Structures are given as C-alpha cells and as structure tokens.
Amino acid sequence: MNTGFGRTRPRGVFIAMLMLLTLGLAGVIVLEAHRTFLVHRATAEGILQDYARLAANRFAQRTAMALYWDTFSPATYALARAAGTPGTPLPTPEHLATLDPRHVGFLKDAQYAFRFDLRTGALETAGRAPSRAVRQWLCDTLPVHRRTVYDPKERLAAIVRTVEGVPHAIVYTVVTDKGGAPRTILGLDGDPKGFESVYTMPEEKGPLLPRPLTGGVVYDSVGSAIVTDANGVELYRSPVQYTPTFAGRDSVEAMMGGMQVQVALRADLAPKLIIGGMPRSRLPWLLALLALSAGLIIAALLQLRREYELSRLRADFVSGVSHELRTPLAQIRMFSETLLLGRVRSGEERVRSLEIIDQEARRLTHLVENLLHFSRAERQVTRLSPAPTPLASLVSGVVEAFGPLAAARGVALRTELADDVMAPVDADALRQTLLNLLDNAVKYGPEGQTVTVGLAAGDGYARISVTDEGRGIPAADRDRIWQQFYRLERDRGSAVAGTGIGLSVVRELVALHGGRCWVEDGGSTNGAAGRGARFVIELPLLTASERASDPRPGEPAPTGAATGRSAGVPA
Amino acid sequence: MTRILVVEDNPDLAYGLRNNLEIEGYQVEVEEDGTTGLERARTGGPDLVILDLMLPGLDGYRVLR
C-alpha cells in the first residue's frame, strides 16, 4: 500500500503540473489572440481615419471646383465685363443679374458690388451699402489678400469670413492697367449660405470616396459633412449627421475661401471599406474557454485529491480490518488452546475462557456481517425484507445480546423504550445497525460509562437513539463520519482499531428503510470525557407503498394488516 | 521467582496471558497502557516484558524506544 502511495504521489503531481501548464498556455494564447485583435482593430481604425481624411479632401476639392466654375467665375466675369474699363459706372448686383440671367445664383444673394482702387485705397460700392466696419475690413483685407492669395492666372479669388457676426463671401478679380500692373479690385459681397447647392452637389460629379472602395454606395451616404468658415462659424451642415468616430478634416483651397470641411464616415460602412470586415473581438469566447478549462482543471485536481484521500482511507481500512480480525482470532486461539491443553485452575476460569471465545466469535460474526453489508452496498445489491416488527422487543433483544461485550469494558447499558411501536423493518438489518452504534459507543466511549438506548415514536417515524458519555463528535465531522472509511482524526492510528465502515453501513441500511440518521450532542452532564454523542436513526412507521396510499400519515400501521405488503419486495 | 510484566490493553487477552504464565510458574504483573507500563518496567525491574504494540497513550514502539 505504501509503495503504491509513493508511486501515485509523483504521478499526481506530474498530472497537476501538466494541467496547470495547460491552463497557463491557454492563458497565454488568450492574451496573444486578444493582442492580435487589438492590433488588427487599430489598423482597421487607422485605415478608416485615412478614408475619412480622403473623403474630406475630396469634398473640399469638389467644393472649390464647383464654386469656381458655377458661382465665382461667372459672377466675376460678368462684373469685369460691365465695370472693367476705368470710368464705367459700377453696376448693382441686381443690375448685373439682369445683364446675364444665366448666373443669377450668386448675384441674387449679393449685397453689393465694389470697386477698390489699389493706388488710392478708395472703395466704391453699388447696392446695399456695407457698414463702416465692413468697409474698413474690406479696405484692410483686400490689398493683403491680393498679394498673398490671388493668382493672376485664375483671375479670381474669394474670402469667406465672418465680420461683426455676419458671414461674408467676397469674390473679386483684379483689373490690370495696360502695363499689366494691378490697378483696381472688382468684387461682390454675397452670402456664403447660398453655397448649399454646391455642397449638396450630386454624388456622380465627385463621390466622397472613389467608387471602387465603396462598392457602389449611392450618393454621399458614405459620410456626413460640416462646413465652417475660417473663423469656425458654421456655414453648412448635411441633413444627416453621423457620429464622428471616423472623421477627417480638410480645407477648401485658400483662393476659394479657405472653408474648413469635416467629413464623418457612416459607421456601418466600415465593414464594406475594410476587407474582411471590422475585426471582431473574440475575448468573451476566449475568456469563456479559459474559465471552462480552469473549471475543468480545478475539478480534476479536486478529483485527484479525492482519489488520494480515498486510497489513504482504503489503506486505513485494510489495516483496520486486519487488526479487527486478528484481535478476536488471537483471543479465540489463545483460550481454545488453553482449554485444549487443560490449563485451567478452576471451573470459573474455564467458564470465563469459554465466554471469551463465545464473545469474540460473536464479534467476528458482527464484523463479517458488516463487511458483507458494506460490500453489498458498494455493489448496490442489498435486498431488505421489511415486516411489521415490534421495535421495543427487537431493540431490547439486541441490547441484551450486546451485554457481555459492554460488560467487558465496564459499560452499563440502559434502555428507555416506548412500547407498542410497530414499524416495517428488516430485523437483521436493524439488528446490525444497532450493534454498530452500540459497538461504536462502547469502543470510543470511556470505560465505566452508561450507554442509553432510546426508542420513541411520533410524526410518522420511530426514533431510535444511542447516547454515550464519550468525547462527542465535533460539529465539523458530524456529516463526514457517515462516509465510507472516514474516521475521526483522533482515532486514526490509535489503539482503537476500526474499519471506518460501521456508520456507512448504518446510513445505507437506514436509507433503504426510507429513514434517515444523524448525530447530535449527547447532552451528557455526568460524562467525564465530554458531552457525549447521540446517534439517532429515524424509521418510517409505514412502508413506502402504504405512505403513498394512506392519506393520513403518522398513524402506526395496524398489526397484521400490513404483512402482505412489505416494501422492498416487488409485487 | 521470574517476574514478567504484561503490557496489554485488552483485558481478556491480559487475563489469558496472566493465567497461562501463572500456570507456568511465573509471577505476572499487568499494565493497561504504555505510560504506566513503562513506569513499572523502570521501577519494578521485571525479567521479561511482553509488550503489545497498539496501546492507548504511548504505543509499543515508543515504549521500546
């Protein structure tokens, strides 16, 4: 047994190590997988940010183109034609609109036309006159803007700016003198809010993202836009706005007003834009797997520990059984040999020797019975034949038979038995049960104690108790002692030999009767060793089939009436 | 007379041993546990000790040591 122990222990440690290693590896894999996911997601998000920036850039470019061709260029062209020559009167925007009805768009919203003389700094306006502050701003801004932004090849430039809380869209062209030197700035002041048609231009003219990327998503539903002027005042906001998770900014070229553009991509477009879709986190699954493997490993480790425990208990059991067999055998042999050799000095000694032989033989019988019950319980083949039995006589019979064994240890047996308690029991099984409890009480209790056997009825149950005056059972052990091979720590390896199966046989037999058993505080006050222990078994007064058919439980079964229908015997 | 100390906790076994040894003509003393057995072996100076191994208190091995 010990060598087997020595062999299984390192193997168990090896298995435990392997499992912990597996768990560790699983943890590392989960970590790695999650890290890979994070990297993939960051890449995908980076790509989407780039796409958003690309969309903003395309939006800005398309706005600049549209403004140039459809709005600014025709307006400045008409203005230059009408007032380009020096000395010609400056037309109002309304007048210009009548001259060229094709380009009414911007002119309709224009407040006034202006002519700024670069040499004198004189500002002439026609239409609704601008405020003094706006005039001042125009005079300050135009020469600088012309120098820094205006491109003579393009022949026009625009300033979109908010002055005194009012947005202005100034578009101008520079008229040169014969020598090519800039002389006059001709321009119009319009409303930048009138550019909405430019921002909402159809997708076909300039999709926000190249079509191969979007896979043919129509119009500008790939993203939403917000346009602000250089001061940050909002000029346009697309009717649909997407949360700017993936958003890019760009600006319309300075010559075309330098408006700021922000484009937010539609979130559910992400899977279309990223090949294979957005990477999804597998973390919940991975964690579930990890938890599952951890659970399995814990279960396996517990099982392993239980196996060790069991093998240790079995080792204890075998040594306990051997010892319990050997002691009575040794006595039987010694006294029978003594008798055979005639080595007795008196008749009294002779009787005493025979008594001991008889008593030890009984003890052996009891032990073997226990082992048989135990092995039947292990194979689950125990068959009981319960018959209505007067319990008081059965109990007192057992106590009487146990008398000599108790007397050998100086233990007094006392009974408190209620009469007329009938219950369907298997007499042999109940006898074995009681003997086990009595044997324990005498074996583990102090010498000279009184063991009390009680019998009472009530509540549909007969209750038999065995109370000793020993040290009692610690509360923590009160459930475990009913398990196979379990013995109290204090009794292991002590002089009290035991097999660890007695109580498990008790529990098995009581359960087969449909009853239950437990141990409680003995409540003993005169026990020197402790408060004692009271082992209680509770047996139903009716058989299982009677309980099922009788609507009034708790009534004792009438004698004789139940003989034919006993539980455990299949009908 | 040769004196024998029997250290045995089982009263029946002790009884049998005592009877048999007394018939053989030895003087027999019985102790029930290891502690008192050891005590008696030291003070009484028996010629022979018959020692059980599983004993309450000190077990046989520890008594021997």
mmCIF file of C-alpha atoms in Angstrom, chain A residues 223-225 236-242 266:
data_model
loop_
_atom_site.group_PDB
_atom_site.id
_atom_site.type_symbol
_atom_site.label_atom_id
_atom_site.label_comp_id
_atom_site.label_asym_id
_atom_site.label_seq_id
_atom_site.Cartn_x
_atom_site.Cartn_y
_atom_site.Cartn_z
ATOM 1 C CA GLY A 223 -20.461 60.229 -44.842
ATOM 2 C CA SER A 224 -21.830 63.471 -43.432
ATOM 3 C CA ALA A 225 -20.251 66.891 -43.738
ATOM 4 C CA TYR A 236 -23.353 74.212 -43.768
ATOM 5 C CA ARG A 237 -24.335 71.002 -42.064
ATOM 6 C CA SER A 238 -25.580 67.999 -44.032
ATOM 7 C CA PRO A 239 -29.101 66.931 -43.066
ATOM 8 C CA VAL A 240 -27.862 63.521 -41.884
ATOM 9 C CA GLN A 241 -25.074 63.589 -39.348
ATOM 10 C CA TYR A 242 -23.040 60.551 -38.379
ATOM 11 C CA ARG A 266 -21.014 56.301 -41.754
#
